[in-house]
Structures are given as C-alpha cells and as structure tokens.
One Martini backbone bead per residue (centre of mass of N, CA, C, O) as a GRO file, in nm:
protein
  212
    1UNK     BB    1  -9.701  -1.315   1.724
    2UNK     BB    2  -9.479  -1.378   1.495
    3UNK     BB    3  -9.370  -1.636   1.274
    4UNK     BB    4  -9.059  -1.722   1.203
    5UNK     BB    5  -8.930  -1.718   0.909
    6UNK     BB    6  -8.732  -1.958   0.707
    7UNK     BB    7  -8.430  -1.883   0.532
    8UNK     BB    8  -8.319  -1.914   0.192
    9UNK     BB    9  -7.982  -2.012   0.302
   10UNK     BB   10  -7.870  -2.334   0.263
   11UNK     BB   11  -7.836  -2.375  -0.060
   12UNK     BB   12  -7.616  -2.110  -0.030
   13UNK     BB   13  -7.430  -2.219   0.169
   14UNK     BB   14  -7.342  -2.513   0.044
   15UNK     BB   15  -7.230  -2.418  -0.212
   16UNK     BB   16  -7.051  -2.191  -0.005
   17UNK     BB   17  -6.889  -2.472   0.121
   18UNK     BB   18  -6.819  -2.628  -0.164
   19UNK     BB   19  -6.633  -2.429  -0.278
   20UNK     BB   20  -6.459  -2.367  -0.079
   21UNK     BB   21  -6.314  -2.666  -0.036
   22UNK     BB   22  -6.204  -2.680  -0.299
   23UNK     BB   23  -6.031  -2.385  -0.286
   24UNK     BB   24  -5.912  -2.589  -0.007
   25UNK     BB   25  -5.747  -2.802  -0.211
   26UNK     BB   26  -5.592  -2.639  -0.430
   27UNK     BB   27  -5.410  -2.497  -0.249
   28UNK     BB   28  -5.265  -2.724  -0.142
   29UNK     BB   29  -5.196  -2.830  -0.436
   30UNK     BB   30  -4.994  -2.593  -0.460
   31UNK     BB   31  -4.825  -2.587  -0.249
   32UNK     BB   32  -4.700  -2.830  -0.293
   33UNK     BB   33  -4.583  -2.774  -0.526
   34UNK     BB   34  -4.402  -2.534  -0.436
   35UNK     BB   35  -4.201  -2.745  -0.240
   36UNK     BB   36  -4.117  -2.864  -0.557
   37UNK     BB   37  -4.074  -2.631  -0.756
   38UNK     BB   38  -4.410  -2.594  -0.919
   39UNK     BB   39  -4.501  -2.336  -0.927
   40UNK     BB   40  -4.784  -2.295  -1.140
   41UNK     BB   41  -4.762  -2.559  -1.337
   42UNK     BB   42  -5.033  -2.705  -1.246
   43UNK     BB   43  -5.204  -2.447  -1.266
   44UNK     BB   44  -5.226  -2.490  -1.585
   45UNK     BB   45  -5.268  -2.781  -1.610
   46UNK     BB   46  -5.550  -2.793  -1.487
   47UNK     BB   47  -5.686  -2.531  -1.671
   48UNK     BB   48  -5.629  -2.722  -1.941
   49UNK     BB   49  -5.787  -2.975  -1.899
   50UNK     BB   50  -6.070  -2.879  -1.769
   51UNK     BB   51  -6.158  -2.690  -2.044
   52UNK     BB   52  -6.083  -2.964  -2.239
   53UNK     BB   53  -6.292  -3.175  -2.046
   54UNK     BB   54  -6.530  -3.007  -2.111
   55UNK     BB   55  -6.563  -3.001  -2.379
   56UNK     BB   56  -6.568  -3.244  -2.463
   57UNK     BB   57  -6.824  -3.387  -2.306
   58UNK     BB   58  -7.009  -3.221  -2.491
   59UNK     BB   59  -6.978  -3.448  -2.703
   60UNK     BB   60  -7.014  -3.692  -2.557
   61UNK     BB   61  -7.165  -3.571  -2.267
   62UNK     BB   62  -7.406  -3.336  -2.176
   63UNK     BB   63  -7.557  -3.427  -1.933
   64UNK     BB   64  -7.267  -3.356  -1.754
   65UNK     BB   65  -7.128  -3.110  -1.846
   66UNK     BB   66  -7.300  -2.925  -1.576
   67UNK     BB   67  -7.179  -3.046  -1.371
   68UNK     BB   68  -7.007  -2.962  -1.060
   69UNK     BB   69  -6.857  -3.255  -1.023
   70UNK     BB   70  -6.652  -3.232  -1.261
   71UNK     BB   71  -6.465  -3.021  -1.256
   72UNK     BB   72  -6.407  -3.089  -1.001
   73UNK     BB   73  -6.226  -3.317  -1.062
   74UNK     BB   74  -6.022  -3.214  -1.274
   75UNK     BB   75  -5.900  -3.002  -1.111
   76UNK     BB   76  -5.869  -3.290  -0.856
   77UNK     BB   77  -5.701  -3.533  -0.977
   78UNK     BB   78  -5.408  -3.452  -0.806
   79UNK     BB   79  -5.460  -3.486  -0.467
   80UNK     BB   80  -5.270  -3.714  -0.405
   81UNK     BB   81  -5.022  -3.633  -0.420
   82UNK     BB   82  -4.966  -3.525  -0.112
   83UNK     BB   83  -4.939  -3.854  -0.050
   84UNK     BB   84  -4.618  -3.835  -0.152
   85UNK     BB   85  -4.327  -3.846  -0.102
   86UNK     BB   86  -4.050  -3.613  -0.176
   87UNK     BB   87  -3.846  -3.795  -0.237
   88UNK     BB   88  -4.021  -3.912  -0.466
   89UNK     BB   89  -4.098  -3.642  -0.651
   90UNK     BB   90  -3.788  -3.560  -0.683
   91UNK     BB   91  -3.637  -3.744  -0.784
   92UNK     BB   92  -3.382  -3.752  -1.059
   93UNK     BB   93  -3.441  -4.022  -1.117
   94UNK     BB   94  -3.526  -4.360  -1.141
   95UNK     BB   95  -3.782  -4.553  -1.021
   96UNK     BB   96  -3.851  -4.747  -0.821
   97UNK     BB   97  -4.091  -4.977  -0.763
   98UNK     BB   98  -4.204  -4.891  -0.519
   99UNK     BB   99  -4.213  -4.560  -0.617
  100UNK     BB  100  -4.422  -4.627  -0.811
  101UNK     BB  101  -4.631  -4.734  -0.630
  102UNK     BB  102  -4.674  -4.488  -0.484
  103UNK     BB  103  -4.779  -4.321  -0.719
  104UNK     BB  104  -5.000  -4.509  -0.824
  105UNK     BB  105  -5.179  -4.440  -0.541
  106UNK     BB  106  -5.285  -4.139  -0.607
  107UNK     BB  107  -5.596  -4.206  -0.655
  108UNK     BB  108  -5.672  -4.330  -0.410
  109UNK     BB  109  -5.586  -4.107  -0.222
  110UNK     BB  110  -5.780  -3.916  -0.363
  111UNK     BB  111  -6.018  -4.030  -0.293
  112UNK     BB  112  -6.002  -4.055   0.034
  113UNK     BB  113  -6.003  -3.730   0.101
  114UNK     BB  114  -6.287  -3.683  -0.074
  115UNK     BB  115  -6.483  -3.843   0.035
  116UNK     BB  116  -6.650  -3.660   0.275
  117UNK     BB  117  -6.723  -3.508   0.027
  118UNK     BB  118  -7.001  -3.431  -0.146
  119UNK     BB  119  -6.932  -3.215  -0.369
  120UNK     BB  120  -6.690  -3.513  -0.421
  121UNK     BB  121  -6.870  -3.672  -0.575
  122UNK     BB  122  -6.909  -3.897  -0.796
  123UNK     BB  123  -6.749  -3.781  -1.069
  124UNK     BB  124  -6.518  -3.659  -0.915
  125UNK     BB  125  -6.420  -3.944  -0.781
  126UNK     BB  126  -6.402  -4.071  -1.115
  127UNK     BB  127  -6.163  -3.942  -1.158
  128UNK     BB  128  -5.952  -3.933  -0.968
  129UNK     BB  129  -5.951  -4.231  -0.950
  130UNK     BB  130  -5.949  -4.310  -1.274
  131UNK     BB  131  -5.737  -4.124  -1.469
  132UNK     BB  132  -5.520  -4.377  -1.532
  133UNK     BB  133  -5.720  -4.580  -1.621
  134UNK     BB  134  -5.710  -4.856  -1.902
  135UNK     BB  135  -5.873  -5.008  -2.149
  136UNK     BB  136  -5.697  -5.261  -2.139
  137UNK     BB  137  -5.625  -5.312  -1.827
  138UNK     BB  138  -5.306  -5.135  -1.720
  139UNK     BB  139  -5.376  -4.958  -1.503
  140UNK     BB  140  -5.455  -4.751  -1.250
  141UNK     BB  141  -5.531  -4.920  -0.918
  142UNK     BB  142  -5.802  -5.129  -1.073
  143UNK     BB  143  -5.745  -5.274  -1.379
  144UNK     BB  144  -5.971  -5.112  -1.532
  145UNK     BB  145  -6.208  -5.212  -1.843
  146UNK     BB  146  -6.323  -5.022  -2.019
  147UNK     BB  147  -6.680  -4.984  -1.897
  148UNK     BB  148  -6.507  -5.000  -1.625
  149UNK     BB  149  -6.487  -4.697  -1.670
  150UNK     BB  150  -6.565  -4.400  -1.605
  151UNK     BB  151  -6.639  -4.175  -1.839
  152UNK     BB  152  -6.483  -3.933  -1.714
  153UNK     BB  153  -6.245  -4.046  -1.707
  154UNK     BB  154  -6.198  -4.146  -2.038
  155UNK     BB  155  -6.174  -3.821  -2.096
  156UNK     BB  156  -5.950  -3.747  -1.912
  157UNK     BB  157  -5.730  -3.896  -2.007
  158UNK     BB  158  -5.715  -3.809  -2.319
  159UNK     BB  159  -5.624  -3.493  -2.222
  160UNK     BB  160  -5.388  -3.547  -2.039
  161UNK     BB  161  -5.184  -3.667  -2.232
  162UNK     BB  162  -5.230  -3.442  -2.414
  163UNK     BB  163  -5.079  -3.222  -2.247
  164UNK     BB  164  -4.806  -3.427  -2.190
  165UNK     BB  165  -4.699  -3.419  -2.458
  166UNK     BB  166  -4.753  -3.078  -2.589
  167UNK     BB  167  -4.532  -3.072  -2.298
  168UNK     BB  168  -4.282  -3.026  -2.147
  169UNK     BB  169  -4.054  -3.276  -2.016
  170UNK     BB  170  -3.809  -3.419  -1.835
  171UNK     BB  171  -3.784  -3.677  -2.053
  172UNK     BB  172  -3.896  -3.469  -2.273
  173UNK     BB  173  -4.013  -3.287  -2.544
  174UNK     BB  174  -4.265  -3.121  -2.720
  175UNK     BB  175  -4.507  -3.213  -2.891
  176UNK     BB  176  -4.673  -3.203  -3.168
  177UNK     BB  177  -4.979  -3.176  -3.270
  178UNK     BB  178  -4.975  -3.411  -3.443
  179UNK     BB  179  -4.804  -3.626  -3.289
  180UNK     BB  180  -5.023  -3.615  -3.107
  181UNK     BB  181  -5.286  -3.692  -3.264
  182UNK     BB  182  -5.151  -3.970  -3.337
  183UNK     BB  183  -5.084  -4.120  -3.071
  184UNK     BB  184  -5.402  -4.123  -2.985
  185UNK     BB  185  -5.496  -4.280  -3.233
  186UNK     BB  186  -5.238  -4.530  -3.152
  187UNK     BB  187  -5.415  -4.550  -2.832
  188UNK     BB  188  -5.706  -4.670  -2.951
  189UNK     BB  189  -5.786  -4.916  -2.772
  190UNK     BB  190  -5.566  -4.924  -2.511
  191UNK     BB  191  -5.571  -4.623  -2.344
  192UNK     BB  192  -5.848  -4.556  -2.516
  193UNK     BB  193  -6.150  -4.480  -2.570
  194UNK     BB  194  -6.255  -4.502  -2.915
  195UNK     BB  195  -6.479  -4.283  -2.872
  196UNK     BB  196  -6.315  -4.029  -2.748
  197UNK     BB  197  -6.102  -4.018  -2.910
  198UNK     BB  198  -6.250  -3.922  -3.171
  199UNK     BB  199  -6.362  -3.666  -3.059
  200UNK     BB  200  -6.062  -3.622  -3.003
  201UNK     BB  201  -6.006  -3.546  -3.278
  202UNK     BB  202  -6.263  -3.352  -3.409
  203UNK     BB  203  -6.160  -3.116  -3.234
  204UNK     BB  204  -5.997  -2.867  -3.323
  205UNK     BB  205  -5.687  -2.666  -3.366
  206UNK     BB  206  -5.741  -2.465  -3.190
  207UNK     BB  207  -5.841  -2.589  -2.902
  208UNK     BB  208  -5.560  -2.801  -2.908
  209UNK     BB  209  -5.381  -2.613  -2.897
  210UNK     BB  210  -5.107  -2.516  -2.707
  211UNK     BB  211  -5.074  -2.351  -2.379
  212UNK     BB  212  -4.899  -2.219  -2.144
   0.00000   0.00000   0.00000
C-alpha cells in the first residue's frame, strides 16, 4: 500500500483563515457603527485611509509596504472602538474627562482584541496601538515620542488627520484641500514625523482629493 501523502493546503488553510477573521473584525466594527448610526461612514473612511496611507508608505518605507499585516492594521486601526459605551461615542455635547479617557483607551482596547490573532500581529498590531501617538510626546495612550512611535503607526498618523480634515465633521465643516495640506506642514514636527509629514505633502493632488 502506498503512503499516504500530506497535501500542501495548511498554508493556504492559514492565509484563509486569517483572512476570514480580519473580514469577521471588520464586519464587527461596521455593524457597531451601524448602531451609532454612521453605517457606511466609517468604512468609506477606513477604505480611504488604508488606499492612501499604502500609498505613502511606498514612499516612505517600500520594504513593508507589500507586508500582509500593514493594510490589516490599517483596516482595523480603530477596532478598539468597540469596547468604548454608546453612551460615550453617541453623547451629543462635549465629553467629560473621563470620557474623553474612554475614548482614548481605545488604541489599548485594540491592541487587546487583536492580541491573540497572528495575522494582526507586527505591523497591523502598531498601527492599531499606535496611531493616536504624537511625535512630541502629546498623544496617547503611551505618550510616546519621536522615533519611539513605530514607522507604520507615524504615516498613518498622517493620512488619517488628514482625511478627518478634508471631511466633514460634527464640529466643523471640511477643510480645502490647500488648507488641509497647510495644517500637515504645520503640525510637522508636533503632531507627525517630519520626514513623512513632508513625503505625505510630495505627493500629487490628485492622489489627495478628497473622495466621498
């Protein structure tokens, strides 16, 4: 009798089971929106973040830029959202201190959720954590500075500023995109790493309208 041989499908097994759980996380973070009554807002948002804060990073660091885990983090940057109460995020005035510490909790929470899964792990894992983080030292929930911010984290900074700028928001209307593009250059250095605030600032403005 003939041995048995082992079929080469655990690592396409893998890849299609870490694929199914980021759309089983993203699915998740959309019906919460949806909740809030913002379905469909956020994942325009998240799908112009993560198109445009891939682009960049192919300027900025190519080397990652095909990485599996980078566009998943990107993606699932604000999955901590989730554990944050709807008393909070529906709250329709200005948020207490406390609250506004809930809020701020959420890169922690999503670090947390995404802990046990491989394939948000690395990359996907610092962006999710990281992406409030300011390079002076202001952001949070790790108050951390510089070059202590992972590379991944500091150009989505970047991108998502900027697209909470140049859309509208409860608080304000949407800036131009010149306007938006001035605000970049003059939080470089404060709120982003001056070396991709400036490539985020090379590249074209077709690239950067703002899209619905």
């Amino acid at each position: 009798m003939s041995e048995i041989q082992p079929t080469p499908t655990s690592a396409t097994e893998a890849l299609d089971a870490a694929h199914a759980t980021v759309e089983a996380l993203a699915r998740a973070l959309e019906l919460h929106d949806y909740r809030r009554g913002r379905f469909g807002e956020s994942a325009s948002h998240t799908a112009r973040v993560t198109r445009l804060s891939l682009t960049l990073t192919e300027n900025v660091a190519p080397e990652i830029a095909l990485e599996p885990q980078l566009a998943h983090g990107f993606r699932l940057h604000d999955i901590g959202m989730i554990g944050v109460s709807n008393s909070t995020l529906l709250k329709p005035g200005a948020l207490t201190a406390a609250e506004l510490d809930e809020v701020r909790e959420h890169p922690w929470l999503g670090e947390r959720i995404v802990a046990p899964v491989p394939a948000l792990g690395g990359l996907a894992r610092q962006v999710i954590a990281g992406h409030h983080e300011r390079w002076d030292g202001s952001g949070y929930p790790r108050g951390l500075r510089g070059i202590e911010i992972p590379l991944a984290a500091r150009i989505f900074a970047v991108v998502d500023a900027f697209d909470a700028m140049t859309h509208e928001q409860p608080y304000r209307e949407a800036m131009s995109l010149d306007a938006a593009r001035d605000e970049i250059r003059a939080r470089a250095g404060l709120d982003f790493d001056p070396d991709v605030a400036a490539a985020f600032l090379e590249l074209g403005a077709a690239m950067l309208e703002p899209e619905l």
